[in-house]
Amino acid sequence: IKRFLRQKISASAFETAYLELRRESINAGNDYCEDILDELFIDLDAFCSDPDLFDEGDLTEKELRESCARTLAALESKGYKV
């Protein structure tokens, strides 16, 4: 999340990495802060990186970054070191 917020990776790279890590976490039975991470998952699902496929209701990269910032703040407020 931090790497995406700092613009060190693209939105597409973030999407791929987040989904892979989230899937691994769920498969391993790690459900800590699931409610917070689920909100980001929903926003990531609404994100569209291809301007030709962008529909009303899709999130822009800016909106996805805002969601990531909210997620990071929520995790930190719960005491998670991120």
Coordinates of N, CA and C in Angstrom, one line a residue:
I1 N 0.8 -1.2 0.0 CA 0.0 0.0 0.0 C 0.9 1.3 0.0
K2 N 1.9 1.2 0.9 CA 2.8 2.4 0.9 C 3.5 2.6 -0.4
R3 N 3.9 1.6 -1.0 CA 4.7 1.7 -2.3 C 3.8 2.4 -3.3
F4 N 2.5 2.0 -3.4 CA 1.6 2.6 -4.3 C 1.3 4.0 -4.0
L5 N 1.1 4.3 -2.7 CA 0.9 5.7 -2.3 C 2.1 6.6 -2.6
R6 N 3.3 6.1 -2.5 CA 4.5 6.8 -2.8 C 4.8 6.8 -4.3
Q7 N 3.9 6.2 -5.1 CA 4.1 6.1 -6.6 C 5.3 5.4 -7.0
K8 N 5.7 4.4 -6.2 CA 6.8 3.5 -6.5 C 6.4 2.4 -7.4
I9 N 5.1 2.1 -7.4 CA 4.6 1.0 -8.3 C 3.3 1.6 -9.0
S10 N 3.0 1.0 -10.1 CA 1.8 1.5 -10.9 C 0.5 0.9 -10.2
A11 N -0.6 1.4 -10.6 CA -1.9 0.9 -10.1 C -2.1 -0.5 -10.5
S12 N -1.7 -0.9 -11.7 CA -1.9 -2.2 -12.2 C -1.0 -3.2 -11.4
A13 N 0.2 -2.8 -11.1 CA 1.2 -3.6 -10.3 C 0.6 -3.7 -8.9
F14 N 0.1 -2.7 -8.3 CA -0.5 -2.7 -7.0 C -1.7 -3.7 -7.0
E15 N -2.5 -3.6 -7.9 CA -3.7 -4.4 -8.0 C -3.3 -5.9 -8.0
T16 N -2.3 -6.3 -8.9 CA -1.9 -7.6 -8.9 C -1.3 -8.1 -7.6
A17 N -0.4 -7.3 -7.1 CA 0.3 -7.6 -5.8 C -0.7 -7.8 -4.7
Y18 N -1.6 -6.8 -4.5 CA -2.5 -6.8 -3.4 C -3.4 -8.0 -3.5
L19 N -4.0 -8.3 -4.7 CA -4.8 -9.5 -4.8 C -4.1 -10.8 -4.5
E20 N -2.9 -10.9 -4.9 CA -2.1 -12.1 -4.7 C -1.8 -12.3 -3.1
L21 N -1.4 -11.2 -2.5 CA -1.1 -11.2 -1.1 C -2.4 -11.5 -0.3
R22 N -3.5 -10.9 -0.7 CA -4.7 -11.0 0.1 C -5.2 -12.5 -0.1
R23 N -5.1 -13.1 -1.2 CA -5.5 -14.5 -1.4 C -4.6 -15.4 -0.6
E24 N -3.3 -15.1 -0.5 CA -2.4 -15.9 0.3 C -2.8 -15.8 1.8
S25 N -3.1 -14.6 2.2 CA -3.4 -14.4 3.6 C -4.7 -15.1 4.0
I26 N -5.7 -15.0 3.1 CA -7.0 -15.7 3.4 C -6.8 -17.2 3.4
N27 N -6.0 -17.8 2.4 CA -5.7 -19.2 2.4 C -5.0 -19.7 3.6
A28 N -4.2 -18.8 4.2 CA -3.4 -19.2 5.4 C -4.2 -19.0 6.6
G29 N -5.4 -18.5 6.5 CA -6.3 -18.4 7.7 C -6.1 -17.1 8.5
N30 N -5.3 -16.2 7.9 CA -5.1 -14.9 8.6 C -6.3 -13.9 8.3
D31 N -7.1 -13.7 9.3 CA -8.2 -12.9 9.1 C -8.2 -11.6 9.9
Y32 N -7.0 -11.2 10.4 CA -6.8 -10.0 11.1 C -7.1 -8.8 10.2
C33 N -7.8 -7.9 10.8 CA -8.2 -6.6 10.1 C -8.9 -6.9 8.8
E34 N -9.6 -8.0 8.7 CA -10.3 -8.4 7.5 C -11.3 -7.3 7.0
D35 N -12.0 -6.7 8.0 CA -13.0 -5.7 7.6 C -12.3 -4.5 6.9
I36 N -11.2 -4.1 7.4 CA -10.5 -3.0 6.8 C -10.0 -3.3 5.4
L37 N -9.4 -4.5 5.3 CA -8.8 -4.9 4.0 C -9.9 -5.3 3.0
D38 N -11.1 -5.7 3.4 CA -12.2 -6.0 2.5 C -12.7 -4.7 1.9
E39 N -12.7 -3.6 2.6 CA -13.1 -2.3 2.0 C -12.2 -1.9 0.8
L40 N -10.9 -2.1 1.0 CA -9.9 -1.8 0.0 C -10.1 -2.8 -1.2
F41 N -10.4 -4.1 -0.9 CA -10.7 -5.0 -2.0 C -11.9 -4.6 -2.8
I42 N -12.9 -4.1 -2.2 CA -14.1 -3.6 -2.9 C -13.7 -2.4 -3.8
D43 N -13.0 -1.5 -3.3 CA -12.5 -0.4 -4.1 C -11.6 -0.8 -5.2
L44 N -10.8 -1.7 -4.9 CA -9.9 -2.2 -6.0 C -10.7 -2.9 -7.1
D45 N -11.7 -3.6 -6.7 CA -12.6 -4.2 -7.7 C -13.3 -3.2 -8.6
A46 N -13.6 -2.0 -8.0 CA -14.2 -0.9 -8.8 C -13.3 -0.1 -9.6
F47 N -12.0 -0.3 -9.4 CA -10.9 0.4 -10.1 C -10.8 0.0 -11.5
C48 N -10.6 0.9 -12.5 CA -10.4 0.6 -13.9 C -9.2 1.3 -14.4
S49 N -8.2 0.6 -14.7 CA -7.0 1.2 -15.2 C -7.0 1.6 -16.7
D50 N -7.9 1.0 -17.4 CA -8.0 1.3 -18.9 C -9.0 2.3 -19.2
P51 N -8.6 3.5 -19.6 CA -9.6 4.6 -19.9 C -10.6 4.2 -20.9
D52 N -10.3 3.3 -21.8 CA -11.3 2.9 -22.8 C -12.4 2.1 -22.2
L53 N -12.1 1.4 -21.1 CA -13.1 0.6 -20.5 C -13.8 1.2 -19.3
F54 N -13.4 2.5 -18.9 CA -13.9 3.2 -17.8 C -15.4 3.4 -17.9
D55 N -16.2 3.0 -16.9 CA -17.6 3.2 -16.8 C -18.0 4.1 -15.6
E56 N -19.1 4.6 -15.6 CA -19.6 5.4 -14.5 C -19.6 4.5 -13.2
G57 N -19.1 5.0 -12.2 CA -19.0 4.2 -10.9 C -17.7 3.6 -10.7
D58 N -16.9 3.5 -11.8 CA -15.5 3.0 -11.6 C -14.7 4.0 -10.9
L59 N -13.7 3.5 -10.2 CA -12.7 4.4 -9.5 C -11.6 4.8 -10.4
T60 N -11.1 6.0 -10.2 CA -9.9 6.5 -10.9 C -8.7 6.1 -10.1
E61 N -7.5 6.3 -10.6 CA -6.3 6.0 -9.9 C -6.2 6.9 -8.6
K62 N -6.6 8.1 -8.8 CA -6.6 9.1 -7.7 C -7.6 8.6 -6.6
E63 N -8.7 8.1 -6.9 CA -9.7 7.6 -5.9 C -9.2 6.3 -5.3
L64 N -8.5 5.5 -6.0 CA -7.9 4.3 -5.5 C -6.8 4.7 -4.5
R65 N -6.0 5.7 -4.8 CA -4.9 6.1 -3.8 C -5.6 6.7 -2.6
E66 N -6.7 7.4 -2.7 CA -7.4 7.9 -1.5 C -7.9 6.7 -0.7
S67 N -8.4 5.7 -1.3 CA -8.9 4.5 -0.6 C -7.7 3.8 0.1
C68 N -6.6 3.7 -0.5 CA -5.4 3.2 0.1 C -4.9 4.0 1.3
A69 N -5.0 5.3 1.2 CA -4.6 6.2 2.3 C -5.5 6.0 3.5
R70 N -6.8 5.8 3.2 CA -7.8 5.5 4.3 C -7.5 4.2 4.9
T71 N -7.2 3.2 4.1 CA -6.9 1.9 4.6 C -5.7 1.9 5.5
L72 N -4.7 2.5 5.0 CA -3.4 2.6 5.8 C -3.7 3.3 7.2
A73 N -4.4 4.4 7.1 CA -4.7 5.1 8.4 C -5.6 4.3 9.3
A74 N -6.5 3.5 8.8 CA -7.3 2.6 9.6 C -6.5 1.5 10.2
L75 N -5.6 0.9 9.5 CA -4.7 -0.1 10.0 C -3.8 0.5 11.1
E76 N -3.3 1.6 10.9 CA -2.4 2.3 11.9 C -3.2 2.6 13.1
S77 N -4.4 3.1 13.0 CA -5.2 3.5 14.1 C -5.6 2.2 15.0
K78 N -5.6 1.1 14.4 CA -5.8 -0.2 15.1 C -4.5 -0.8 15.7
G79 N -3.4 -0.1 15.5 CA -2.2 -0.5 16.1 C -1.3 -1.4 15.2
Y80 N -1.8 -1.7 14.0 CA -1.0 -2.5 13.1 C 0.2 -1.7 12.6
K81 N 1.4 -2.4 12.6 CA 2.6 -1.8 12.0 C 2.6 -2.1 10.5
V82 N 2.5 -1.0 9.7 CA 2.4 -1.2 8.3 C 3.5 -0.3 7.6

